[in-house]
PDB file of C-alpha atoms and ligand atoms in Angstrom:
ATOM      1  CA  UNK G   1     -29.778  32.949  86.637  1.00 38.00           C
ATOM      2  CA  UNK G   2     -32.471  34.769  87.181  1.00 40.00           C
ATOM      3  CA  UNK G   3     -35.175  34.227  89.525  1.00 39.00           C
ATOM      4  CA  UNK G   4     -37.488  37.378  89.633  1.00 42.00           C
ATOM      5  CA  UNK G   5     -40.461  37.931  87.811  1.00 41.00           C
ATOM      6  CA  UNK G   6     -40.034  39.830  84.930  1.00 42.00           C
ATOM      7  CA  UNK G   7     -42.403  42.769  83.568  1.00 40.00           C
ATOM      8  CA  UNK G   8     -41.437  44.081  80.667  1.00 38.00           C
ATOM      9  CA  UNK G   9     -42.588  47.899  80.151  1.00 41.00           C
ATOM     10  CA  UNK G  10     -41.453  48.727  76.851  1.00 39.00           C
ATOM     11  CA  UNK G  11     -42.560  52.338  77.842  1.00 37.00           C
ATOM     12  CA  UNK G  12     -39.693  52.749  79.550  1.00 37.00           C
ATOM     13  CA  UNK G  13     -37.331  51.526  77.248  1.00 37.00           C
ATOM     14  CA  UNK G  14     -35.344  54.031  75.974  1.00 39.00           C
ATOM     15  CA  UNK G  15     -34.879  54.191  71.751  1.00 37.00           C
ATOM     16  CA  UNK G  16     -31.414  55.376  71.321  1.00 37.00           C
ATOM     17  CA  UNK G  17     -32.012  56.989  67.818  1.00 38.00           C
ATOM     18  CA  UNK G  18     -35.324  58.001  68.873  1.00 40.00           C
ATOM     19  CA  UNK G  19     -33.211  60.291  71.569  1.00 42.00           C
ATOM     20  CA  UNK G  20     -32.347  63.820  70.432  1.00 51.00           C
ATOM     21  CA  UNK G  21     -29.436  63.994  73.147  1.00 67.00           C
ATOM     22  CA  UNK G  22     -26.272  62.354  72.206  1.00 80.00           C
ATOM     23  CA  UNK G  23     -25.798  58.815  72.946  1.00 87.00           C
ATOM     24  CA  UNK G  24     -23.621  58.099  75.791  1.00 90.00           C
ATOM     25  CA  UNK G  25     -20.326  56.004  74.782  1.00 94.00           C
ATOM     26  CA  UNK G  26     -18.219  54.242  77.186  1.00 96.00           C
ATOM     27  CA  UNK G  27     -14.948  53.684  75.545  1.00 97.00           C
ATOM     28  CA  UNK G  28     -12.926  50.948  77.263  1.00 96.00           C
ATOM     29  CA  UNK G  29      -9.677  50.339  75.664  1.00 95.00           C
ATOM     30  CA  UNK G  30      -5.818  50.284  76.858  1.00 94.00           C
ATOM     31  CA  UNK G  31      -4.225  50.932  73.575  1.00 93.00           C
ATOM     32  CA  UNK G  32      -3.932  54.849  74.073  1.00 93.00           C
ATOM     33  CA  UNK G  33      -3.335  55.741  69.912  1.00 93.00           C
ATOM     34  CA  UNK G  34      -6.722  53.191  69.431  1.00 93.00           C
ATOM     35  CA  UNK G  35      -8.459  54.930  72.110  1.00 95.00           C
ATOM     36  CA  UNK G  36      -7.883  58.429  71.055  1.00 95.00           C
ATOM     37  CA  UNK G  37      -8.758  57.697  67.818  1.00 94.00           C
ATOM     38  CA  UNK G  38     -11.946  55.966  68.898  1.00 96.00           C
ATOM     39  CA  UNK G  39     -12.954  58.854  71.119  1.00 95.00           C
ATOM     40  CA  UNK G  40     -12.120  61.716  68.809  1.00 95.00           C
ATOM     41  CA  UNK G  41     -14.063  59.359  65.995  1.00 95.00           C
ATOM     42  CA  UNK G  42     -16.933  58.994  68.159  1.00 95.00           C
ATOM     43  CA  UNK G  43     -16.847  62.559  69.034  1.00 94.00           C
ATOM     44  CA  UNK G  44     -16.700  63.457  65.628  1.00 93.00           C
ATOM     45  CA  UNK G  45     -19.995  62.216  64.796  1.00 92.00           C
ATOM     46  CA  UNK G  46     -21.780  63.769  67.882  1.00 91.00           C
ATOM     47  CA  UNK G  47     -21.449  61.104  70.237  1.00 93.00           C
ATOM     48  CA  UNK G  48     -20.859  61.994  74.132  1.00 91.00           C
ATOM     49  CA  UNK G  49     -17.432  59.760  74.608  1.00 95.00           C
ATOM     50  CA  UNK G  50     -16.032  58.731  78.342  1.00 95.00           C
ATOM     51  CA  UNK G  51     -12.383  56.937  77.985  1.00 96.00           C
ATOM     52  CA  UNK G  52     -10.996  54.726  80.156  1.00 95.00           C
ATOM     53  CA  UNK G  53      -7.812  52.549  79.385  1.00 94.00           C
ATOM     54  CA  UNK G  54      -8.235  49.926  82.322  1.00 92.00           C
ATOM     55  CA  UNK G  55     -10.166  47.451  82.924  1.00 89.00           C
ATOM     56  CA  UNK G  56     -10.441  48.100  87.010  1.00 88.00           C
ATOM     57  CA  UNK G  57     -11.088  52.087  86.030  1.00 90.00           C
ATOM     58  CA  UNK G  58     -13.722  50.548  83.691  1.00 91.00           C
ATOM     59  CA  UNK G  59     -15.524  49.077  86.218  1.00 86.00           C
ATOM     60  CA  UNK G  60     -15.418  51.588  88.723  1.00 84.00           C
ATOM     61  CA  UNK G  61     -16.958  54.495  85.999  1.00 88.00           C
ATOM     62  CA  UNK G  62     -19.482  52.045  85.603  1.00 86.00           C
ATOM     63  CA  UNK G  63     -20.635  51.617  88.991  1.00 80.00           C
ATOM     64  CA  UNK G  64     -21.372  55.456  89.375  1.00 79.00           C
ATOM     65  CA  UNK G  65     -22.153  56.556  85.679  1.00 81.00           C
ATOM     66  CA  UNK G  66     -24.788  55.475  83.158  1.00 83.00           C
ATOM     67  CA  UNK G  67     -24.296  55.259  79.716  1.00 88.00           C
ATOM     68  CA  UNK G  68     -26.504  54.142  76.307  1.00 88.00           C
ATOM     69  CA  UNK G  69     -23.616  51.506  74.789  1.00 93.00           C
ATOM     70  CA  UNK G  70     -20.112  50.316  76.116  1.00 95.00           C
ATOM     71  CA  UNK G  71     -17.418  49.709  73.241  1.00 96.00           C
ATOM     72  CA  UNK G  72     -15.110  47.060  75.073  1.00 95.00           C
ATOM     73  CA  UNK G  73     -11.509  45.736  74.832  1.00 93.00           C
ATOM     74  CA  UNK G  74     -11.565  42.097  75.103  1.00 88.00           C
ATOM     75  CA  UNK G  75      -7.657  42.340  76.074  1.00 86.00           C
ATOM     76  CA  UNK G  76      -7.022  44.469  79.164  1.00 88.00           C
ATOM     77  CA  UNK G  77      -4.382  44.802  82.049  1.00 83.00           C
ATOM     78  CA  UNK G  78      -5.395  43.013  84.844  1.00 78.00           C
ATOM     79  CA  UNK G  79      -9.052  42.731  84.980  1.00 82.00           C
ATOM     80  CA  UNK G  80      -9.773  41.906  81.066  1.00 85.00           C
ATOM     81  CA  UNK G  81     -13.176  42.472  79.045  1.00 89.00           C
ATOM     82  CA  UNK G  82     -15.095  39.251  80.102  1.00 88.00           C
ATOM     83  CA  UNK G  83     -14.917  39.911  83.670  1.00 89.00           C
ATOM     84  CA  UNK G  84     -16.206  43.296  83.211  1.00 89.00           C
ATOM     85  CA  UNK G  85     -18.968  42.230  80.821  1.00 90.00           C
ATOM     86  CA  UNK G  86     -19.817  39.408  83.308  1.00 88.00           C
ATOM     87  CA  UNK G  87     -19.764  41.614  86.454  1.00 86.00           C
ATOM     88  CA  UNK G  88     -21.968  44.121  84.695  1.00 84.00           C
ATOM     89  CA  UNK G  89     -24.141  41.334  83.344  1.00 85.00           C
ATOM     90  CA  UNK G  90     -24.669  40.029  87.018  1.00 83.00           C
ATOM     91  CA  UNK G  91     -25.499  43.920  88.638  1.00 80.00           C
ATOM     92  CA  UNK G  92     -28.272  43.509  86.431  1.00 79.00           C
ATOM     93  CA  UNK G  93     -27.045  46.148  83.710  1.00 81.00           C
ATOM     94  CA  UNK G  94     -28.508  46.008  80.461  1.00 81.00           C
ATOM     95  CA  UNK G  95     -26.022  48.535  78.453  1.00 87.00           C
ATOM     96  CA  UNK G  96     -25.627  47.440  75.373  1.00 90.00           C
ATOM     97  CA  UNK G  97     -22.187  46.324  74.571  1.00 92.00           C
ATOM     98  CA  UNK G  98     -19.798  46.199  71.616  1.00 93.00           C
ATOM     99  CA  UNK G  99     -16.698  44.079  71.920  1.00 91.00           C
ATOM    100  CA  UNK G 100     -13.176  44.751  70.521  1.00 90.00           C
ATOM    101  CA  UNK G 101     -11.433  41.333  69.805  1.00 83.00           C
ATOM    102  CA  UNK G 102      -7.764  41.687  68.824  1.00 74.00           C
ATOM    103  CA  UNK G 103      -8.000  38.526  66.373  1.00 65.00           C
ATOM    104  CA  UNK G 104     -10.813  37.002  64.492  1.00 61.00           C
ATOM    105  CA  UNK G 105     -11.010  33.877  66.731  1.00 65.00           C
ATOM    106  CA  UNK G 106     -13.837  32.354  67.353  1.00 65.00           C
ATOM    107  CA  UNK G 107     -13.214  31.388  70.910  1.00 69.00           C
ATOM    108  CA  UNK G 108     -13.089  35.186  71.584  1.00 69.00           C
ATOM    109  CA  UNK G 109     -16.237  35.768  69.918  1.00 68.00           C
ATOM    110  CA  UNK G 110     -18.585  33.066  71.638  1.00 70.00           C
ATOM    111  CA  UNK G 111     -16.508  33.893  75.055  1.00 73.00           C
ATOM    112  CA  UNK G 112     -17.597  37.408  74.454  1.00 74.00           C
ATOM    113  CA  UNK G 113     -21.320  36.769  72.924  1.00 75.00           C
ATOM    114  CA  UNK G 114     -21.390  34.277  76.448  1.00 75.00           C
ATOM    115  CA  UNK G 115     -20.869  36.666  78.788  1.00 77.00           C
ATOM    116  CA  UNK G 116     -23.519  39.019  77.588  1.00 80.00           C
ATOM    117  CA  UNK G 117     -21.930  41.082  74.209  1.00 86.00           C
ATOM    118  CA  UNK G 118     -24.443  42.607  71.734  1.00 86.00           C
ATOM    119  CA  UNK G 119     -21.537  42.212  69.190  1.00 86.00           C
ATOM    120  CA  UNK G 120     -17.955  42.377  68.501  1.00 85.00           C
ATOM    121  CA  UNK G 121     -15.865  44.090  65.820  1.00 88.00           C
ATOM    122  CA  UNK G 122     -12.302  42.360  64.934  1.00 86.00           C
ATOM    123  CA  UNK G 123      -9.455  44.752  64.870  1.00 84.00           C
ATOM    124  CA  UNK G 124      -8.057  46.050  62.940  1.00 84.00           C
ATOM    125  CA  UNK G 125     -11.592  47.726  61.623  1.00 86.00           C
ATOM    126  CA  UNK G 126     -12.679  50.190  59.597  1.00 88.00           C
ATOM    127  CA  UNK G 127     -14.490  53.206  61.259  1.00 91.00           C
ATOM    128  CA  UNK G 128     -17.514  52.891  59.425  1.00 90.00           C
ATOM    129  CA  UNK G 129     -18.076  49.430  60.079  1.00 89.00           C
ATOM    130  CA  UNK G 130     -17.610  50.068  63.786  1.00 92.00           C
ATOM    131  CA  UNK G 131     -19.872  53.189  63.676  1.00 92.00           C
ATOM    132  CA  UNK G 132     -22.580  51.170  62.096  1.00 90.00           C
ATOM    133  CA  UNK G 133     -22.513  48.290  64.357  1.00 89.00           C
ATOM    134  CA  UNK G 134     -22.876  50.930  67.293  1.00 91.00           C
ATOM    135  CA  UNK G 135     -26.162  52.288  65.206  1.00 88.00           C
ATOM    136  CA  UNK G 136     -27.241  48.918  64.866  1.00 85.00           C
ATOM    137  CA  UNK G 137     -27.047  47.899  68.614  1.00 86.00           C
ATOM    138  CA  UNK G 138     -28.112  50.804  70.181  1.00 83.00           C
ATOM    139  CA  UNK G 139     -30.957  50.866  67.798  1.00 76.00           C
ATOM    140  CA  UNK G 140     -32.091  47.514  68.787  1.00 72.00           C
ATOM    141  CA  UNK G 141     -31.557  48.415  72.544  1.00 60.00           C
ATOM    142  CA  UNK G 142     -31.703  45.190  74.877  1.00 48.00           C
ATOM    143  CA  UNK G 143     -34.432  42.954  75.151  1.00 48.00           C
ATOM    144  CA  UNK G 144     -37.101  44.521  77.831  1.00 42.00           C
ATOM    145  CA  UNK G 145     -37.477  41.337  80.013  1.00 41.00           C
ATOM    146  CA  UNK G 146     -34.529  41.762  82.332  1.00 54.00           C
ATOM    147  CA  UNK G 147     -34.627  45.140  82.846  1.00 71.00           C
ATOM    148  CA  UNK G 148     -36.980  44.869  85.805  1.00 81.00           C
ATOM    149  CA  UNK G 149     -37.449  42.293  88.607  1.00 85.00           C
ATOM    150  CA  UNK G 150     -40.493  41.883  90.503  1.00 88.00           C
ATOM    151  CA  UNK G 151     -41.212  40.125  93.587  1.00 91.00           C
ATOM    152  CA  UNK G 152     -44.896  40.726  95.501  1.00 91.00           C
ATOM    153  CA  UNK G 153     -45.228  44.779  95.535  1.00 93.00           C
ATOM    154  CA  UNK G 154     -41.272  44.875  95.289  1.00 95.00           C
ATOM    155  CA  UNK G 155     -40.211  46.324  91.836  1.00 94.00           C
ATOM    156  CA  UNK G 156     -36.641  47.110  90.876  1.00 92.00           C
ATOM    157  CA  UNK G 157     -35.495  48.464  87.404  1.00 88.00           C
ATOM    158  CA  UNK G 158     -32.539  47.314  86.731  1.00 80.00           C
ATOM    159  CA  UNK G 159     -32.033  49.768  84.482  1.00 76.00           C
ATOM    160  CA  UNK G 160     -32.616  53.071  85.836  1.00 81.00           C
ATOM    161  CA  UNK G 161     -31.950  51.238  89.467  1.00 85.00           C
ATOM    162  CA  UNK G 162     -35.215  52.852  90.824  1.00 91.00           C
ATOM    163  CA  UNK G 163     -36.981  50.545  93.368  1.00 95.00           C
ATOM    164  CA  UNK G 164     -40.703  50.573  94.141  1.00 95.00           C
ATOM    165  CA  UNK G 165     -42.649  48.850  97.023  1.00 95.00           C
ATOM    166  CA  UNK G 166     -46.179  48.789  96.585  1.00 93.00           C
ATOM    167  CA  UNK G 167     -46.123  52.083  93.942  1.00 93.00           C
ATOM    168  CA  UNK G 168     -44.245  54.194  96.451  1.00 94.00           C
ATOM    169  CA  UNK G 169     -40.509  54.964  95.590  1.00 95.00           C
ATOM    170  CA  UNK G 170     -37.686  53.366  97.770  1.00 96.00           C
ATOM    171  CA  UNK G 171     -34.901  55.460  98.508  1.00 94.00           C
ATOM    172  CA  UNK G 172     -31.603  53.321  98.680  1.00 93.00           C
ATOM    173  CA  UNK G 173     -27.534  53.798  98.764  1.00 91.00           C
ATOM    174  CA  UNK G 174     -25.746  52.084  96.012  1.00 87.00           C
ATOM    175  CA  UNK G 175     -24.414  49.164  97.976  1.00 90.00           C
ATOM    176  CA  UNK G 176     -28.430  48.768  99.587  1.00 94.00           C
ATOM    177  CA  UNK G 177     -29.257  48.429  96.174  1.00 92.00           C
ATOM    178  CA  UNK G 178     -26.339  45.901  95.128  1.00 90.00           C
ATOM    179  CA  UNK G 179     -27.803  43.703  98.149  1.00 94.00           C
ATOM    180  CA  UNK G 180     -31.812  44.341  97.099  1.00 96.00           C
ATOM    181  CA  UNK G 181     -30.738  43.228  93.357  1.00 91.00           C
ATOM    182  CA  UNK G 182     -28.484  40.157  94.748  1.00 90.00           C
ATOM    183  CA  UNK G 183     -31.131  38.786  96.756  1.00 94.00           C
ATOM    184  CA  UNK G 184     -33.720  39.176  93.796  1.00 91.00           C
ATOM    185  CA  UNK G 185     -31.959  37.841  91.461  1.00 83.00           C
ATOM    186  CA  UNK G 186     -32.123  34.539  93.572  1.00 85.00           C
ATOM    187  CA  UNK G 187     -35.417  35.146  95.200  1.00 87.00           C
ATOM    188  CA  UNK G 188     -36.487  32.185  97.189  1.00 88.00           C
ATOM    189  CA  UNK G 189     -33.088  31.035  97.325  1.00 88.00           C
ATOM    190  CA  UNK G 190     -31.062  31.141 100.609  1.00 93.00           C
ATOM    191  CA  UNK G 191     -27.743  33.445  99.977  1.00 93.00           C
ATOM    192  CA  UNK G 192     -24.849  33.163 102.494  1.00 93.00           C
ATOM    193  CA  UNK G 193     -23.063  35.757 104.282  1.00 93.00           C
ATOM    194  CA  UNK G 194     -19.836  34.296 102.254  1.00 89.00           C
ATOM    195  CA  UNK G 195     -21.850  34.764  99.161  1.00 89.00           C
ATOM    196  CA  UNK G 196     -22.858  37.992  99.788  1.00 92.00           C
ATOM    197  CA  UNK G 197     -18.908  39.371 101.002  1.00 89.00           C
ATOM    198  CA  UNK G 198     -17.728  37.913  97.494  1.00 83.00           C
ATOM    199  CA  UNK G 199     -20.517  39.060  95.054  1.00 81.00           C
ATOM    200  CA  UNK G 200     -21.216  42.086  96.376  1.00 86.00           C
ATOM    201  CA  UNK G 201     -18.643  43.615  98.870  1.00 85.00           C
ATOM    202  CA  UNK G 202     -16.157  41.684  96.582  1.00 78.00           C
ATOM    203  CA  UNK G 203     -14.104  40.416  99.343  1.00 80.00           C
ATOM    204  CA  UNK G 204     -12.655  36.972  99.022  1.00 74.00           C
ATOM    205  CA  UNK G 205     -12.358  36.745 102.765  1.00 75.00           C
ATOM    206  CA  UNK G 206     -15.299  36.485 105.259  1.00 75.00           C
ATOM    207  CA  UNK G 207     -14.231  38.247 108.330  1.00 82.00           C
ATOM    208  CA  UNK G 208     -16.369  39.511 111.500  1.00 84.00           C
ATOM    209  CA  UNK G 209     -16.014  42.712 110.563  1.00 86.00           C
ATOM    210  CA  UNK G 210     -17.662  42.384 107.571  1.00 88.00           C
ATOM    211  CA  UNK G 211     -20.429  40.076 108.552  1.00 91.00           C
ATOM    212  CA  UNK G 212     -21.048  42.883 110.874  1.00 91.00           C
ATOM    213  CA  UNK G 213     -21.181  45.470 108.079  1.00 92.00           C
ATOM    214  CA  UNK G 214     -23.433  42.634 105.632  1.00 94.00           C
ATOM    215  CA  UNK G 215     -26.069  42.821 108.974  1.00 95.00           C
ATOM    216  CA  UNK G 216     -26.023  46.451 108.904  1.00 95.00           C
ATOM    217  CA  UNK G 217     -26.978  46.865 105.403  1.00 96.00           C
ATOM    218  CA  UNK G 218     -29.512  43.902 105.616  1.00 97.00           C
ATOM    219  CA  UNK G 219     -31.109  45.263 108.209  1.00 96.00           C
ATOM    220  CA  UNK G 220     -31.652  48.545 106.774  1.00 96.00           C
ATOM    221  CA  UNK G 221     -32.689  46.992 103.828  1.00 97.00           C
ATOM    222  CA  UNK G 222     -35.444  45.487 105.890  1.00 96.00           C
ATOM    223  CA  UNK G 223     -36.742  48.319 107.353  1.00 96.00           C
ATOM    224  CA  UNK G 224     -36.989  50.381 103.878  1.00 96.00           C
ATOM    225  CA  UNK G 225     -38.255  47.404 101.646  1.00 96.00           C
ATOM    226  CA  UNK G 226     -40.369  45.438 104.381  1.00 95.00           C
ATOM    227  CA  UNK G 227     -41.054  47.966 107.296  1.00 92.00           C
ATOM    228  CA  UNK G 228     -44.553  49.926 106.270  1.00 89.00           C
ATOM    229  CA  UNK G 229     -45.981  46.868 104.535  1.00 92.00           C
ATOM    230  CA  UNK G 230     -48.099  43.763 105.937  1.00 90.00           C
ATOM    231  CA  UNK G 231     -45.737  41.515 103.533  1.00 92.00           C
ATOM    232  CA  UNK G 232     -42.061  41.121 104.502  1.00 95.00           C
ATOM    233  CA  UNK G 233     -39.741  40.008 101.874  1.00 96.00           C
ATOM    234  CA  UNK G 234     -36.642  39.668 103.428  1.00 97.00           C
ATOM    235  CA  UNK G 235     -36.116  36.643 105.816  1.00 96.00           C
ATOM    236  CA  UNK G 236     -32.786  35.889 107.888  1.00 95.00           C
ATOM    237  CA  UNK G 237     -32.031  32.073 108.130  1.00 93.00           C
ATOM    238  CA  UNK G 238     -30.375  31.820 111.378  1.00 92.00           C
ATOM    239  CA  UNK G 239     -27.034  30.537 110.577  1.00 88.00           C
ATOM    240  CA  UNK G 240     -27.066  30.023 106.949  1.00 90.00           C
ATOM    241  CA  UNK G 241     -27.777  34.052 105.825  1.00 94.00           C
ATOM    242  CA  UNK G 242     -30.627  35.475 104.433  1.00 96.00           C
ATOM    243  CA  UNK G 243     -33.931  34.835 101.722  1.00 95.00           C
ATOM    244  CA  UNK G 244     -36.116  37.192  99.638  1.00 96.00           C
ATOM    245  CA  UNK G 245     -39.019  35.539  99.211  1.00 94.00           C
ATOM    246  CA  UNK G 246     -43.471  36.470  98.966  1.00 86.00           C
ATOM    247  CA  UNK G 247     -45.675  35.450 101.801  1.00 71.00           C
ATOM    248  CA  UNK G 248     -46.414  31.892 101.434  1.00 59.00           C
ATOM    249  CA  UNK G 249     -43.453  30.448  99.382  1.00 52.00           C
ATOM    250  CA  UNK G 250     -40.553  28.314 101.070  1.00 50.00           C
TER     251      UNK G 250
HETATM  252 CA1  LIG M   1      -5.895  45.582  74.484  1.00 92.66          CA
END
């Protein structure tokens, strides 16, 4: 759920077919004679195509690349579609997405519409209805609301992942910003140490080591987001973890 304030500034929303570069295509998709054919396809009409046949590869390109629409697998190897649509979905990243369902059922559909799909195509499909689905969703781009969080002078865009605190531009490493966009997301909520390990070190066990290493990045957090500013945001609850919350709420 989210909890931040949200601005929406469609000035900063990118139009895909207003763009004159190509639009960016993350292919995800473990059937190898599919995926070629998708990515030479896609190539073929001037689309910039990344391939990756796994769903943990998937995930990975996504945390360190950007891209305009993601065409998805529903059916993967070990970590399948959903839970890479969901654990985008929940870092906050709009990219539109186009799921692959192997059947036409409808449990696959609404599972894949749940977790935060733009659409689906059932295979087998023909090209052209695949290529203008992709028109169609990257045309309609994604709804401006949750593309950036705001709390106080705090301002994060999900979307291009730049952070502002009070107009001035926050400089943060990737796993700073995981925590920043975890703690907004449930702004004025308390958010354990435990939760913190799982949903953003992904580590199923707590262990001193890495409460040590959650501190760390919490407390340079702090001093980038909260140190120059009569305001502080983020608040440790001794013994429960920590809160991101404005002056004057509880
Ligand atoms: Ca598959």
């Amino acid at each position: 759920m989210q909890t931040g304030v949200a601005v929406p500034d469609p000035g900063e929303r990118r139009s895909a077919a207003a763009s004159s570069r190509p639009l960016r295509v993350l292919v995800v998709e473990d059937e190898r004679k599919v995926a070629e054919a998708l990515r030479q396809g896609l190539a073929g009409e001037g689309y910039d195509v990344v391939v990756e046949t796994s769903g943990e590869a998937a995930f990975f390109r996504l945390t360190t690349d950007r891209f305009d629409l993601i065409l998805l697998d529903l059916r993967l190897p070990g970590r399948d579609g959903i839970e890479i649509l969901s654990a985008v979905r929940r870092r906050g990243l709009q990219t539109p997405v186009v799921v692959l369902t192997a059947r036409d059922t409808l449990e696959d559909r609404v599972v894949g519409l749940d977790a935060g799909a733009d659409d689906y195509v059932v295979k087998p499909f023909a090209f052209a209805e695949l290529l203008a689905r992709i028109r169609a969703v990257a045309r309609r781009g994604r709804p401006a609301e949750a593309e950036r969080l705001t709390v106080d002078t705090l301002v994060i865009d999900c979307t291009t992942r730049r952070v502002t605190r009070a107009g001035g531009a926050v400089d943060l490493t990737a796993k700073e910003f995981e925590l920043l966009l975890h703690l907004t997301r449930h702004a004025r909520q308390v958010v354990s140490r435990d939760t913190l390990a799982r949903e953003v070190w992904r580590e199923t066990a707590r262990s001193t080591t890495l409460d040590n290493v959650i501190d760390v990045h919490v407390s340079r957090l702090r001093r980038k987001i909260d140190a120059a500013h009569p305001v502080r945001l983020i608040h440790t609850v001794r013994g429960v973890g920590f809160v991101l919350r404005e002056a004057g709420s509880s």
